[in-house]
Structure formats: structure tokens, C-alpha cells
PDB file of C-alpha atoms in Angstrom:
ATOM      1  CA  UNK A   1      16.739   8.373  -3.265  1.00 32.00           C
ATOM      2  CA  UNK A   2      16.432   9.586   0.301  1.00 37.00           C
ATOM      3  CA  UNK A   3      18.551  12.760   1.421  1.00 39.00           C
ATOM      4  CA  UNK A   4      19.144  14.526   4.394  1.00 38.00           C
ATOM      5  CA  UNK A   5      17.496  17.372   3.037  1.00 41.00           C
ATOM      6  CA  UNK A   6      14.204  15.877   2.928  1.00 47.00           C
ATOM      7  CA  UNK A   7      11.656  18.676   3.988  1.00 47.00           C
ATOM      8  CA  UNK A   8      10.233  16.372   6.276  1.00 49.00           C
ATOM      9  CA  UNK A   9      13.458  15.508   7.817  1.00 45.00           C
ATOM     10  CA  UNK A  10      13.372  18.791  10.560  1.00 47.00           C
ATOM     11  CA  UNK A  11      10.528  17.325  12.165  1.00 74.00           C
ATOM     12  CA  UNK A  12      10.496  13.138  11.363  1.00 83.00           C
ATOM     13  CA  UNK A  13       6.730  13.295  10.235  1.00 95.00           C
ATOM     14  CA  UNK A  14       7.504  10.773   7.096  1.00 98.00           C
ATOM     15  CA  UNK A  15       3.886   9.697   7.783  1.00 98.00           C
ATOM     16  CA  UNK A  16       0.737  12.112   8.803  1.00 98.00           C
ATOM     17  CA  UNK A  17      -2.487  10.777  10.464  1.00 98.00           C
ATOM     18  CA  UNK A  18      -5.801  12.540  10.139  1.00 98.00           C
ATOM     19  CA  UNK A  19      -8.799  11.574  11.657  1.00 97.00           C
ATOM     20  CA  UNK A  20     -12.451  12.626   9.564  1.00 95.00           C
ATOM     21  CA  UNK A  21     -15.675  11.344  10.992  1.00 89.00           C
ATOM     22  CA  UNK A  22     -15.475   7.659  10.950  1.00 96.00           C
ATOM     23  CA  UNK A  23     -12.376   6.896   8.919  1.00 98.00           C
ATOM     24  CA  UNK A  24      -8.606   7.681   8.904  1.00 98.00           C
ATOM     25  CA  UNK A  25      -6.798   9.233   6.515  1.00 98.00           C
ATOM     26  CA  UNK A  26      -2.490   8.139   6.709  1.00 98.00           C
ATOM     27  CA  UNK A  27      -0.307   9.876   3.823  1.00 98.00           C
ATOM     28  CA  UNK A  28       3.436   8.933   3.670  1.00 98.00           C
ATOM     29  CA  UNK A  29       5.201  12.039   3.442  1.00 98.00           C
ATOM     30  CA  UNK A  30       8.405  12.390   1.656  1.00 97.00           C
ATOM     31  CA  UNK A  31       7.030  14.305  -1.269  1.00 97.00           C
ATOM     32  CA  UNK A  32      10.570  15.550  -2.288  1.00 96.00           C
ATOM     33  CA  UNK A  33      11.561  11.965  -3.169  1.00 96.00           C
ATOM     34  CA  UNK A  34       8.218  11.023  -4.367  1.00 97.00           C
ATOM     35  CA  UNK A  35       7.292   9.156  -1.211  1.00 97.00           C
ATOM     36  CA  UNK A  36      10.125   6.892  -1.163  1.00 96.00           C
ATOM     37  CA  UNK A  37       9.857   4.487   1.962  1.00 96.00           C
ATOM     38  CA  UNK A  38      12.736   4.181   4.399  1.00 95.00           C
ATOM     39  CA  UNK A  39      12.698   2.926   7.842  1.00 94.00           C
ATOM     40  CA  UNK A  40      11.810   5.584   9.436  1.00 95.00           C
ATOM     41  CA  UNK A  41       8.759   5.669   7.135  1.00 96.00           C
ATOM     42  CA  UNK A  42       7.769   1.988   7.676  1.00 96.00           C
ATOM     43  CA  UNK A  43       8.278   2.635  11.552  1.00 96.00           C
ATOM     44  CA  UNK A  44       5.733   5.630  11.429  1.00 97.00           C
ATOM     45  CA  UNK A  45       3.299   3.623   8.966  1.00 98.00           C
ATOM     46  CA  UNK A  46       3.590   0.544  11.478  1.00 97.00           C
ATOM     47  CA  UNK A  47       2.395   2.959  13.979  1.00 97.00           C
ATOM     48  CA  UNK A  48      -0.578   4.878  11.840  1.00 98.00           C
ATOM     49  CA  UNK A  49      -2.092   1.807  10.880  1.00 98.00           C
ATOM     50  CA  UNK A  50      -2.224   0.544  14.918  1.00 98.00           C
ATOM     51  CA  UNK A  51      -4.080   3.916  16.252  1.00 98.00           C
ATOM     52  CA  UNK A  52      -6.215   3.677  13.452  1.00 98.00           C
ATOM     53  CA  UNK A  53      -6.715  -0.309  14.588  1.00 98.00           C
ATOM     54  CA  UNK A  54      -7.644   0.758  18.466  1.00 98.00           C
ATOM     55  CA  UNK A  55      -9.449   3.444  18.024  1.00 98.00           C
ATOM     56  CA  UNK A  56     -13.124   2.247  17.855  1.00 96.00           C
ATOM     57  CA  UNK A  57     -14.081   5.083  15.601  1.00 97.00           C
ATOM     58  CA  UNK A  58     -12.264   4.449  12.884  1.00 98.00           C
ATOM     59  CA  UNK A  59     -14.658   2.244  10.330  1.00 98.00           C
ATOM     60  CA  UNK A  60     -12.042   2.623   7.774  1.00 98.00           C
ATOM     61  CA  UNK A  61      -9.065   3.804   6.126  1.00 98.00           C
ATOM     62  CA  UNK A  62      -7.233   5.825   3.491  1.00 98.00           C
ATOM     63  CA  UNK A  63      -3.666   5.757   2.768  1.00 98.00           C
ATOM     64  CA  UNK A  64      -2.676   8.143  -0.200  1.00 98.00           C
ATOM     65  CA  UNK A  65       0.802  10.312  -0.737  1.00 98.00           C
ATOM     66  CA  UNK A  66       1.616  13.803  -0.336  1.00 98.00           C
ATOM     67  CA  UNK A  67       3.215  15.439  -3.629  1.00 98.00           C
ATOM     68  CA  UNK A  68       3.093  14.249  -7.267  1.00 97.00           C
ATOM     69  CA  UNK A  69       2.758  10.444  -6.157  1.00 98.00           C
ATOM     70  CA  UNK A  70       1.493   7.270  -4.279  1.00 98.00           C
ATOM     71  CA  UNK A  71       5.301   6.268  -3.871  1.00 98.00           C
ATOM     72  CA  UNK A  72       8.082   5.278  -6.186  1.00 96.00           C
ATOM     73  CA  UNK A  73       8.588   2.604  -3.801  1.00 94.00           C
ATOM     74  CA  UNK A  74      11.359   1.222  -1.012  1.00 91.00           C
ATOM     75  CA  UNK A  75      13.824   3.524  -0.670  1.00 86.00           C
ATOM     76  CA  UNK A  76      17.197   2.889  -3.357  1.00 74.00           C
ATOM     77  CA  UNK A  77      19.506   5.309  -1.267  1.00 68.00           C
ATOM     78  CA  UNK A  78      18.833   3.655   2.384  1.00 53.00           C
ATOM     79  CA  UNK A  79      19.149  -0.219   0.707  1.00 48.00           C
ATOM     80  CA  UNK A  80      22.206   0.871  -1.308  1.00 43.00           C
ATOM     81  CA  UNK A  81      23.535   2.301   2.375  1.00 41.00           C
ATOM     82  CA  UNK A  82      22.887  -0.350   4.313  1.00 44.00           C
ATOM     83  CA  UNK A  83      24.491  -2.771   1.702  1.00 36.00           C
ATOM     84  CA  UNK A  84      27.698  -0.799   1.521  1.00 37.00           C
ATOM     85  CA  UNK A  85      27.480  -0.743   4.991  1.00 39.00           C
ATOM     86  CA  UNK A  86      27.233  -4.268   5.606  1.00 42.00           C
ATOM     87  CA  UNK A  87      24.421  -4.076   7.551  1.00 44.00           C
ATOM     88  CA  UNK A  88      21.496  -6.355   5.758  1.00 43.00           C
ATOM     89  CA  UNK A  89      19.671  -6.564   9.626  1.00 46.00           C
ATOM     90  CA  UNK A  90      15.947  -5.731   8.907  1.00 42.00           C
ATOM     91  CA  UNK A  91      14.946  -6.453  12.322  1.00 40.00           C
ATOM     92  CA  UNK A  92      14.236  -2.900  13.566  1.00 43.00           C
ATOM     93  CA  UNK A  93      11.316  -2.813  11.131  1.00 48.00           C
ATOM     94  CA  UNK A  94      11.170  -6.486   9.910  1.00 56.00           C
ATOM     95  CA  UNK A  95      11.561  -6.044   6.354  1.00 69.00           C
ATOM     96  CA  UNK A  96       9.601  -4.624   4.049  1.00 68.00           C
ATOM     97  CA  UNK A  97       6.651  -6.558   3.912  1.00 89.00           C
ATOM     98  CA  UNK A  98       5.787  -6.124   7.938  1.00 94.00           C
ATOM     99  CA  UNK A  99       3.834  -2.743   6.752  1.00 96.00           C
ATOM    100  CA  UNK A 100       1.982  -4.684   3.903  1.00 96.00           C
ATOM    101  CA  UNK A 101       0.723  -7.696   6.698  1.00 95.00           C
ATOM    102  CA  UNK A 102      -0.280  -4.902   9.330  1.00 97.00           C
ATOM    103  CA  UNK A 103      -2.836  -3.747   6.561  1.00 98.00           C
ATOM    104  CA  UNK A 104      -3.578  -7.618   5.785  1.00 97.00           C
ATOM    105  CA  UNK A 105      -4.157  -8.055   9.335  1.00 97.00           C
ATOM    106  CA  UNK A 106      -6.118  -4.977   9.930  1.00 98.00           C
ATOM    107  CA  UNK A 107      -9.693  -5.504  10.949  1.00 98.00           C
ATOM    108  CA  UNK A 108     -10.880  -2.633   9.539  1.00 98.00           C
ATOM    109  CA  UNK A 109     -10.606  -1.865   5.686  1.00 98.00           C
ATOM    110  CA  UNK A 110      -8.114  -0.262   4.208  1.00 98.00           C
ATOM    111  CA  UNK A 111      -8.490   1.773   0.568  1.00 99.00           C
ATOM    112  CA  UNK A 112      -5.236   3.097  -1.754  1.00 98.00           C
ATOM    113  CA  UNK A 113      -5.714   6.186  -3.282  1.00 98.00           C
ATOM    114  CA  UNK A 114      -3.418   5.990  -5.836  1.00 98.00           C
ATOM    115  CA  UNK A 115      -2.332   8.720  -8.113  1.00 98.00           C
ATOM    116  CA  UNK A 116       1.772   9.298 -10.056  1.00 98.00           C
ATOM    117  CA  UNK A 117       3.002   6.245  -9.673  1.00 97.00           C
ATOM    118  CA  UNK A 118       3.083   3.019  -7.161  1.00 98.00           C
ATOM    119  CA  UNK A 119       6.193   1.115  -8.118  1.00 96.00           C
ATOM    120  CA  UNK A 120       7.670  -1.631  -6.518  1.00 93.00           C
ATOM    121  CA  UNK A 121       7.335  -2.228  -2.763  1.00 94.00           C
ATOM    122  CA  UNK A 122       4.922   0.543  -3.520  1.00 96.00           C
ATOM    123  CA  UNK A 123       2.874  -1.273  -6.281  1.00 97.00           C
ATOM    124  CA  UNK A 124       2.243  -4.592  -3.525  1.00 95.00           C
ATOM    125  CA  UNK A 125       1.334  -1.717  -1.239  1.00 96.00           C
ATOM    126  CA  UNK A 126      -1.542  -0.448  -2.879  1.00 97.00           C
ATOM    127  CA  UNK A 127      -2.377  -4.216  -4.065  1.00 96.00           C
ATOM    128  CA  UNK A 128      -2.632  -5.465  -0.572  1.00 96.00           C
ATOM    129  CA  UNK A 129      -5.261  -2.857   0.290  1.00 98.00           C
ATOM    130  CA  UNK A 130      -8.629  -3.927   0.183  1.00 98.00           C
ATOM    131  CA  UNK A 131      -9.400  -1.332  -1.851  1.00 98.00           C
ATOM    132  CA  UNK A 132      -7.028   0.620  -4.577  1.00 98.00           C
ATOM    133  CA  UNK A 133      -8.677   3.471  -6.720  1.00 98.00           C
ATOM    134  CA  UNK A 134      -6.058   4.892  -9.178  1.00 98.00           C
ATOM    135  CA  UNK A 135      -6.055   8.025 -11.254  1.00 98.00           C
ATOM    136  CA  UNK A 136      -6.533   7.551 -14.886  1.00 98.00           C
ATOM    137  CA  UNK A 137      -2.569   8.930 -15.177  1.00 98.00           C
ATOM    138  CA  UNK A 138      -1.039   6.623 -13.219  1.00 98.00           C
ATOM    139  CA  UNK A 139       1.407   4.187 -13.550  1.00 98.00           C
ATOM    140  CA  UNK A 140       2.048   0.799 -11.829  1.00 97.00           C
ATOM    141  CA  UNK A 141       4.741  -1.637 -12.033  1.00 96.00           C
ATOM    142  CA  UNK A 142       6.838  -4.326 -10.353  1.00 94.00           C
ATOM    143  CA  UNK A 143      10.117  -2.621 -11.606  1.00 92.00           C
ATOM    144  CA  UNK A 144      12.411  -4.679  -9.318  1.00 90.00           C
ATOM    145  CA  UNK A 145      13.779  -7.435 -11.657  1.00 91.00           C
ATOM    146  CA  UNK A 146      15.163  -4.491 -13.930  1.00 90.00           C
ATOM    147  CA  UNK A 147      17.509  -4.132 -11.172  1.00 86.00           C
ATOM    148  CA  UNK A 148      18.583  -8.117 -10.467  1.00 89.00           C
ATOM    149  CA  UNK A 149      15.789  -8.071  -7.457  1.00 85.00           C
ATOM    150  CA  UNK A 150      12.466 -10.365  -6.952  1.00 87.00           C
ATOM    151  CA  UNK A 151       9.487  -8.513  -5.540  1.00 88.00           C
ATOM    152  CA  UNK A 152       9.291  -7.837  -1.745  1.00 81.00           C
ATOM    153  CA  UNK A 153       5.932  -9.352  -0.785  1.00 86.00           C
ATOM    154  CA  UNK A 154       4.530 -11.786  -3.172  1.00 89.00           C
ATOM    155  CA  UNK A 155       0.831 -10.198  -3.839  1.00 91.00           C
ATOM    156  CA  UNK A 156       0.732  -9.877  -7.187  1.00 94.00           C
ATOM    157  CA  UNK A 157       0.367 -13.937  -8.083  1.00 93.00           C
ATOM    158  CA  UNK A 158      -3.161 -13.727  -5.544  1.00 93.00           C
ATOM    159  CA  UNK A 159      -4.329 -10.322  -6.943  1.00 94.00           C
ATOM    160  CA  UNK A 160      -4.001 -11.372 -10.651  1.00 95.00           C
ATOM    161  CA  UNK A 161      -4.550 -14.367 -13.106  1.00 95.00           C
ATOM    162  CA  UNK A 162      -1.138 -16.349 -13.582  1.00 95.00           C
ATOM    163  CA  UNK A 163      -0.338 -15.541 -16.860  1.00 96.00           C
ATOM    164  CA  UNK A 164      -0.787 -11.983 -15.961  1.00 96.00           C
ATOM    165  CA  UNK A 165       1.115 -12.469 -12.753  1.00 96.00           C
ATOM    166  CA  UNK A 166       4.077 -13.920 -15.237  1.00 96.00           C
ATOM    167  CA  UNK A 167       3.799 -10.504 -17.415  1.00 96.00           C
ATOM    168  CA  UNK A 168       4.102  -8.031 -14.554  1.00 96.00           C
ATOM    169  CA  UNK A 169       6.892  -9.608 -12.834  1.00 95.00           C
ATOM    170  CA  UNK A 170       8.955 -11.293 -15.743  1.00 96.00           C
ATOM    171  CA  UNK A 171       9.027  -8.466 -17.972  1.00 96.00           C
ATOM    172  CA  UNK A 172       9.149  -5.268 -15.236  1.00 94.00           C
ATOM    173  CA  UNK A 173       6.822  -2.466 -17.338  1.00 95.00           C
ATOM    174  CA  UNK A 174       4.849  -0.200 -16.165  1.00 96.00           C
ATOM    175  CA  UNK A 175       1.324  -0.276 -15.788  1.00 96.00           C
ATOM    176  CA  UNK A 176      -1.263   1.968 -16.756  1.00 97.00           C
ATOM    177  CA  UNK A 177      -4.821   2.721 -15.548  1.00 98.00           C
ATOM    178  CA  UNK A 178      -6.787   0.997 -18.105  1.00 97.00           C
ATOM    179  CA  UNK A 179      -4.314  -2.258 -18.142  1.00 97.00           C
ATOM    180  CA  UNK A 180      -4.611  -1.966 -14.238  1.00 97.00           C
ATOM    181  CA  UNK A 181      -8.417  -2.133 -13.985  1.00 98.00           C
ATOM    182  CA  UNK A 182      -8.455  -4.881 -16.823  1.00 97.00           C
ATOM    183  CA  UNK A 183      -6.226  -6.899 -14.740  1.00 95.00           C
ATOM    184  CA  UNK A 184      -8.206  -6.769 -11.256  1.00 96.00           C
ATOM    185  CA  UNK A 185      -5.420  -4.436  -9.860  1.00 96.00           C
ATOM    186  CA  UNK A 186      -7.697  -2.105  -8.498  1.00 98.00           C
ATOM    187  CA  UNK A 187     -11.248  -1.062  -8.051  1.00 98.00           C
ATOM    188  CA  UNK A 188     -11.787   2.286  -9.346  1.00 98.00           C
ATOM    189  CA  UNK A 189     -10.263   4.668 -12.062  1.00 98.00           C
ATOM    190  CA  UNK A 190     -11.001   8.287 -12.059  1.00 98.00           C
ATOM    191  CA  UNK A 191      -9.632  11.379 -13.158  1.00 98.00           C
ATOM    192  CA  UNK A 192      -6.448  12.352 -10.652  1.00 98.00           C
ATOM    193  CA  UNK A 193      -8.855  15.494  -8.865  1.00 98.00           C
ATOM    194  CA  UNK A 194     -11.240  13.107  -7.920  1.00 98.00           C
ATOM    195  CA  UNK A 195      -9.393  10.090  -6.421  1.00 98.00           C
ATOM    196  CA  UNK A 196      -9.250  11.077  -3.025  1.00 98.00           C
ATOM    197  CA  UNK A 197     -13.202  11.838  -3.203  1.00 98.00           C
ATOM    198  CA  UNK A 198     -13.652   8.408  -4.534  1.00 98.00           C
ATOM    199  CA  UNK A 199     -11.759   6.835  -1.881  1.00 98.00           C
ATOM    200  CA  UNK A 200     -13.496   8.770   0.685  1.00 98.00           C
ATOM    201  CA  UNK A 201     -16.519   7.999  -0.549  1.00 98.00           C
ATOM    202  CA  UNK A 202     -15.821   4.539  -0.097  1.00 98.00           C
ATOM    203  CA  UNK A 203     -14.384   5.016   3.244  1.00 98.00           C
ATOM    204  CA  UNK A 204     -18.138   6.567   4.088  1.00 98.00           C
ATOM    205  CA  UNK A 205     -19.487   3.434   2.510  1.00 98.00           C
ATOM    206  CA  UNK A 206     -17.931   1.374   5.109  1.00 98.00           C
ATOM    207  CA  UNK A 207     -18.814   3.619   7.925  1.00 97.00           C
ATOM    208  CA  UNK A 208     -22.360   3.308   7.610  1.00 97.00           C
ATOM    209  CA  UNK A 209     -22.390  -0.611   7.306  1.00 98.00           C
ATOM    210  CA  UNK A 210     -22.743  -2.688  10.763  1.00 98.00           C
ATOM    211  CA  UNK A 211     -18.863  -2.372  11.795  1.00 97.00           C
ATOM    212  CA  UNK A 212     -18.753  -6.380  13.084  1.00 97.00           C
ATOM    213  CA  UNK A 213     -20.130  -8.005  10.309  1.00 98.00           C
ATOM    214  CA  UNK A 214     -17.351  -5.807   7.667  1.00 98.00           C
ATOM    215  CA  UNK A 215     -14.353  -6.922   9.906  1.00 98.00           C
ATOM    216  CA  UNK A 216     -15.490 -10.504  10.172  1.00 98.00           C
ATOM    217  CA  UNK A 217     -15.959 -10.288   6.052  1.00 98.00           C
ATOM    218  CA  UNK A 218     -12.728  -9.021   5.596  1.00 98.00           C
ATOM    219  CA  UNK A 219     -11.171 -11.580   8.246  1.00 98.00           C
ATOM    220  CA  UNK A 220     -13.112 -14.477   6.537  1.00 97.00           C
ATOM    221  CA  UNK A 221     -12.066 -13.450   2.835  1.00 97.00           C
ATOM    222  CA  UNK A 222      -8.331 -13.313   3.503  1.00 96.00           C
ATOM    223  CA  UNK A 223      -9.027 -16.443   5.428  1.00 96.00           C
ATOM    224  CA  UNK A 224      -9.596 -18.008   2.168  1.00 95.00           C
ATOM    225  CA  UNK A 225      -6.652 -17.114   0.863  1.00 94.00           C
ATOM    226  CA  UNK A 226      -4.547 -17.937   3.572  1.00 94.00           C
ATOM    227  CA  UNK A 227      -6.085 -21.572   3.564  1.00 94.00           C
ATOM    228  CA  UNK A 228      -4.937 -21.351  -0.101  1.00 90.00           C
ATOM    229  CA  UNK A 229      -1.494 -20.760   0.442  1.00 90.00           C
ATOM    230  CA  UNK A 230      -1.340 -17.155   0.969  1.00 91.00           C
ATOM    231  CA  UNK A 231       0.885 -16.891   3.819  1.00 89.00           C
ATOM    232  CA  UNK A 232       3.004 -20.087   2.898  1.00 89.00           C
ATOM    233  CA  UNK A 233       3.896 -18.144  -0.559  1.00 87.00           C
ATOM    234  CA  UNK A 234       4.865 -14.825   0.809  1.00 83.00           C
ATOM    235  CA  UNK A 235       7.184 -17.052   3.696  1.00 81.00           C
ATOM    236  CA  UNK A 236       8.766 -18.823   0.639  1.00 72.00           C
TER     237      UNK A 236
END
């Protein structure tokens, strides 16, 4: 749950952006509520992910979080607010999926480096990624229907085989490494130390390939998808 007294809060940087070689490195930044994505956060993402789009250096990129995890997902506090509120407008950002689709539609790929946890809005964040490499101590989960909600962007049912689709979002447990990499959930699983060296070296991977012929694989693989129903699903 968000709180004024966020570190981060003196100075607004929910989100940093690092530039090394030929990839980008964006970490969301609210370590004192384990990452917890707000507005403000999905705002600053929205904004990482474009300079890391335009810039023609950039082959690639790494999103991670600062502090003991990936995220714990959208932020309980600010929903709960809003609600209370009576304001349910999501247009300032447009909802939380707009941050998942900017990665989608990224031409360049895009790697998780998971380590904690990536629940919820969190867990279709990493699974969007092109890439996810999670620490072997990690835990995953689509948590939401625990708390009377369906999941914010429908990724899990493309990611996954059906029946396994069924298990993660009908029964709400958390995932572990192992269970995660048997499942096709992500790429990689390596000790927590060495997960942002595994997604780097990934990221250097990509670099050194011809950068046209990556973004028109990427661009032609979702393609597939979306011919398949992707985008009609996540609408519904």
C-alpha cells in the first residue's frame, strides 16, 4: 500500500532509466512498498519505455525492481482511494494494461529480471516481456481472484497451456521458480545474485544481432498471436 512517505516521494522518481552500451536498464522504484505500481509509476514507466523506443542505441531492454522485489503488483492503497473516492476514471494513464501493450508494442526487446515476487498486475508484467529470467526464490502468482477481482491484462491464457492457464487464475497460489520454468513462464532461473547478469547478458545478446531483422522477428511473432486472437481477448 502506497504512502506519502514513500522515499521516493521527495523527488517523484517512481521509475529510474539507465542507459549501458546498447541496452536500457528501467527499475520501478518504490522499494518501501515493494514496488507497488500507482499512477504516477505507470506514467513514468509509459515514459521509460518511449526514450528507450527513440533512441536508436538502445538494442534492448531490462526492467527489474529496486529493493527486495520485482513488484507486489498494482497498487491496493491508490485503487481502494480512488474507489472510495468515486473516481473509477483511468483515463490519465489508461488502465493498467496501457504499460503492459507499450512493451508489446515495443520494437525492441524487452527482458524481466525478476527476483521477490511479481504478483498480480505485476506477474502479466513480467509475462508480457519477451524475456523473464527469475531468481530461483521467487514467487509468482495471479493473486487477484482472492480478492473478488479478474486479472488486469489477460496474458497468462497465451503464455501458458489451458489447463495451466485454469490453475493459475482459478485457484490464485503462488508460483515458484521451478513450477514457473515448467510452465513456460519464463526463460531463465538462476540464483537471485546472478539475475540481473543473466538478463544483461541477454540484453548483450541482442545487441550484437542485426538490429532490423530482431524488431521485425519480434513484430512478426506477436503478429501471430494477434491474428490468433490476442488483442480481441485482452479487449474482452
Amino acid at each position: 500500500m502506497s504512502s506519502a512517505n514513500d522515499s521516493q516521494a521527495s523527488d517523484g522518481k517512481f521509475v529510474l532509466y539507465a542507459k549501458h552500451e546498447n541496452y536500457a536498464v528501467i527499475t520501478i522504484n518504490r522499494p518501501d512498498v515493494l514496488n507497488a505500481i500507482n499512477s504516477a509509476t505507470t506514467e513514468q514507466l509509459l515514459s521509460a519505455f518511449t526514450d528507450a523506443d527513440e533512441d536508436d542505441d538502445v538494442r534492448a531492454v531490462i526492467l527489474n525492481g529496486a529493493g527486495r522485489a520485482f513488484s507486489a503488483g498494482g497498487d491496493i492503497g491508490e485503487s481502494s482511494a480512488r474507489i472510495l473516492s468515486g473516481d473509477t476514471d483511468a483515463s490519465e494513464t489508461g488502465g493498467p494494461g496501457v504499460v503492459h501493450m507499450k512493451i508489446w508494442e515495443l520494437s525492441k526487446p524487452v527482458i524481466a529480471a525478476v527476483h521477490g515476487y511479481a504478483i498480480g498486475q505485476a506477474f502479466e508484467l513480467a509475462a508480457i516481456c519477451d524475456f523473464t529470467v527469475m531468481a530461483d526464490d521467487a514467487k509468482a502468482g495471479e493473486i487477484q481472484i482472492r480478492h473478488g477481482y479478474g486479472p488486469p491484462v489477460l496474458m497468462t491464457p497465451f503464455v501458458v497451456t489451458l489447463k495451466r492457464a485454469k490453475e493459475i487464475l482459478l485457484l490464485g497460489d503462488n508460483i515458484d521458480a521451478t513450477e514457473a520454468l515448467s510452465m513456460g513462464l519464463v526463460n531463465r532461473v538462476v540464483p537471485e545474485k546472478d539475475v540481473m547478469e543473466e538478463a544483461e547478458s541477454i540484453a548483450k545478446r541482442i545487441a550484437s544481432l542485426p538490429k532490423k531483422t530482431v524488431q521485425m522477428n519480434k513484430a512478426l511473432i506477436n503478429r501471430s498471436y494477434e491474428l490468433s486472437g490476442f488483442r480481441s481477448a485482452l479487449n474482452y
